[in-house]
């Protein structure tokens, strides 16, 4: 994984349960409030992407991923910010995700997600997930 110059590194989780993934809606008061996204957040200085994802999921949702696999890297340029997104598939975690930061949660099939207003940086990922109609075989253990 190469780092882009002048770019914010962000980790994101595609958290699977019964053929659906977890989407979160950005709460009022946050940038791009009302838009849907994959849970995750910024990679802090000195943090590995895996450690950042575990921290973010604990802070946002109160879960601790026990099985996750790096999936892909993408980048997106917003008018005010460039982000490099590192997506992980997560399919095993104890507990139940909770909206600890005031966000709305929804378990969506990949096809249902197409009808939700996702952040621009996530739109292509939503489309790609709809094309596979469920977690990849390496995620489900097949």
CSV table of C-alpha atoms in Angstrom, one decimal:
chain,number,residue,atom,x,y,z
A,1,UNK,CA,0.0,0.0,0.0
A,2,UNK,CA,1.6,3.2,-1.1
A,3,UNK,CA,0.8,6.6,0.6
A,4,UNK,CA,-0.4,9.4,-1.6
A,5,UNK,CA,1.2,12.8,-1.0
A,6,UNK,CA,-1.1,15.3,0.7
A,7,UNK,CA,-3.7,12.7,1.2
A,8,UNK,CA,-5.6,11.6,4.3
A,9,UNK,CA,-5.5,7.8,5.0
A,10,UNK,CA,-8.9,6.3,5.9
A,11,UNK,CA,-9.9,2.8,6.8
A,12,UNK,CA,-13.3,1.4,6.1
A,13,UNK,CA,-15.1,-1.8,6.9
A,14,UNK,CA,-17.5,-3.8,4.9
A,15,UNK,CA,-19.0,-5.7,7.9
A,16,UNK,CA,-21.1,-8.7,6.8
A,17,UNK,CA,-23.9,-10.5,8.5
A,18,UNK,CA,-26.3,-12.9,6.7
A,19,UNK,CA,-25.6,-11.5,3.2
A,20,UNK,CA,-26.0,-7.9,4.3
A,21,UNK,CA,-23.4,-5.3,5.2
A,22,UNK,CA,-23.5,-2.5,7.7
A,23,UNK,CA,-23.9,1.0,6.5
A,24,UNK,CA,-23.8,4.1,8.8
A,25,UNK,CA,-25.4,7.5,8.2
A,26,UNK,CA,-23.4,10.5,9.2
A,27,UNK,CA,-25.1,12.3,12.0
A,28,UNK,CA,-26.1,16.0,12.1
A,29,UNK,CA,-23.2,18.3,12.8
A,30,UNK,CA,-20.6,16.3,10.9
A,31,UNK,CA,-19.3,17.1,7.5
A,32,UNK,CA,-21.6,15.5,4.8
A,33,UNK,CA,-24.3,14.8,7.4
A,34,UNK,CA,-27.1,12.6,6.2
A,35,UNK,CA,-24.9,10.7,3.8
A,36,UNK,CA,-24.3,7.0,4.2
A,37,UNK,CA,-20.8,5.4,4.4
A,38,UNK,CA,-18.9,2.3,5.5
A,39,UNK,CA,-17.8,2.4,9.2
A,40,UNK,CA,-14.2,3.5,9.8
A,41,UNK,CA,-12.1,6.6,10.0
A,42,UNK,CA,-8.7,8.2,9.9
A,43,UNK,CA,-5.5,6.3,10.4
A,44,UNK,CA,-3.6,8.2,13.2
A,45,UNK,CA,0.2,8.8,13.1
A,46,UNK,CA,2.1,5.6,13.9
A,47,UNK,CA,-1.0,3.4,13.5
A,48,UNK,CA,-1.3,0.5,11.1
A,49,UNK,CA,-4.4,0.3,9.0
A,50,UNK,CA,-5.6,-2.8,10.9
A,51,UNK,CA,-5.1,-1.1,14.3
A,52,UNK,CA,-6.9,2.0,13.1
A,53,UNK,CA,-9.8,-0.1,11.9
A,54,UNK,CA,-10.1,-2.0,15.2
A,55,UNK,CA,-9.9,1.3,17.1
A,56,UNK,CA,-12.5,3.0,14.9
A,57,UNK,CA,-15.0,0.1,15.1
A,58,UNK,CA,-14.6,0.0,18.8
A,59,UNK,CA,-15.2,3.8,19.1
A,60,UNK,CA,-18.0,4.0,16.6
A,61,UNK,CA,-19.8,0.7,17.1
A,62,UNK,CA,-18.5,-1.0,20.2
A,63,UNK,CA,-17.3,-4.0,18.3
A,64,UNK,CA,-13.9,-5.7,18.0
A,65,UNK,CA,-13.3,-7.4,14.7
A,66,UNK,CA,-11.8,-10.8,15.1
A,67,UNK,CA,-11.7,-11.8,11.4
A,68,UNK,CA,-10.9,-9.2,8.8
A,69,UNK,CA,-9.2,-9.2,5.4
A,70,UNK,CA,-7.8,-6.3,3.4
A,71,UNK,CA,-9.8,-6.0,0.2
A,72,UNK,CA,-8.8,-3.0,-1.8
A,73,UNK,CA,-7.4,0.5,-1.9
A,74,UNK,CA,-9.1,3.4,-3.6
A,75,UNK,CA,-8.7,7.2,-3.6
A,76,UNK,CA,-11.0,10.1,-4.0
A,77,UNK,CA,-10.6,13.8,-4.3
A,78,UNK,CA,-13.2,15.9,-2.7
A,79,UNK,CA,-13.0,19.7,-3.3
A,80,UNK,CA,-11.4,20.3,0.1
A,81,UNK,CA,-9.7,17.0,0.7
A,82,UNK,CA,-8.1,13.9,-0.9
A,83,UNK,CA,-8.5,10.6,0.8
A,84,UNK,CA,-6.9,7.2,0.3
A,85,UNK,CA,-9.4,4.6,1.5
A,86,UNK,CA,-8.3,1.1,2.6
A,87,UNK,CA,-11.3,-1.3,2.6
A,88,UNK,CA,-11.4,-4.4,4.7
A,89,UNK,CA,-14.0,-7.2,4.8
A,90,UNK,CA,-15.1,-8.0,8.3
A,91,UNK,CA,-17.2,-11.0,9.1
A,92,UNK,CA,-16.6,-12.0,12.6
A,93,UNK,CA,-17.0,-9.8,15.7
A,94,UNK,CA,-18.4,-10.4,19.1
A,95,UNK,CA,-21.4,-8.3,20.2
A,96,UNK,CA,-23.9,-6.2,18.4
A,97,UNK,CA,-23.0,-3.0,16.6
A,98,UNK,CA,-24.4,0.1,18.4
A,99,UNK,CA,-24.6,3.7,17.2
A,100,UNK,CA,-22.2,5.1,19.8
A,101,UNK,CA,-21.7,8.4,17.9
A,102,UNK,CA,-25.3,9.3,17.1
A,103,UNK,CA,-25.2,7.8,13.6
A,104,UNK,CA,-28.0,5.7,12.1
A,105,UNK,CA,-27.2,2.1,11.2
A,106,UNK,CA,-28.7,-0.1,8.5
A,107,UNK,CA,-28.0,-3.7,7.4
A,108,UNK,CA,-28.3,-3.6,3.6
A,109,UNK,CA,-28.1,-6.2,0.9
A,110,UNK,CA,-25.6,-5.0,-1.8
A,111,UNK,CA,-28.5,-4.4,-4.1
A,112,UNK,CA,-30.5,-2.3,-1.6
A,113,UNK,CA,-27.5,-0.1,-0.9
A,114,UNK,CA,-27.7,1.3,-4.5
A,115,UNK,CA,-30.8,3.3,-3.4
A,116,UNK,CA,-29.0,5.0,-0.5
A,117,UNK,CA,-27.1,8.2,-0.9
A,118,UNK,CA,-23.5,7.1,-0.1
A,119,UNK,CA,-20.5,9.4,0.1
A,120,UNK,CA,-18.9,10.0,-3.3
A,121,UNK,CA,-15.8,8.1,-2.2
A,122,UNK,CA,-18.0,5.0,-1.5
A,123,UNK,CA,-20.3,5.0,-4.6
A,124,UNK,CA,-18.0,2.8,-6.7
A,125,UNK,CA,-17.6,0.3,-3.8
A,126,UNK,CA,-21.4,0.0,-3.4
A,127,UNK,CA,-21.7,-0.7,-7.1
A,128,UNK,CA,-18.9,-3.3,-6.9
A,129,UNK,CA,-20.6,-5.0,-3.9
A,130,UNK,CA,-23.9,-5.1,-5.8
A,131,UNK,CA,-22.1,-6.9,-8.6
A,132,UNK,CA,-21.0,-9.7,-6.2
A,133,UNK,CA,-24.4,-9.8,-4.3
A,134,UNK,CA,-22.9,-10.9,-1.0
A,135,UNK,CA,-19.6,-11.4,0.7
A,136,UNK,CA,-16.8,-12.8,-1.4
A,137,UNK,CA,-16.1,-16.5,-0.9
A,138,UNK,CA,-13.0,-15.8,1.1
A,139,UNK,CA,-15.1,-13.9,3.6
A,140,UNK,CA,-17.8,-16.6,4.1
A,141,UNK,CA,-15.2,-19.3,4.4
A,142,UNK,CA,-16.2,-21.2,1.2
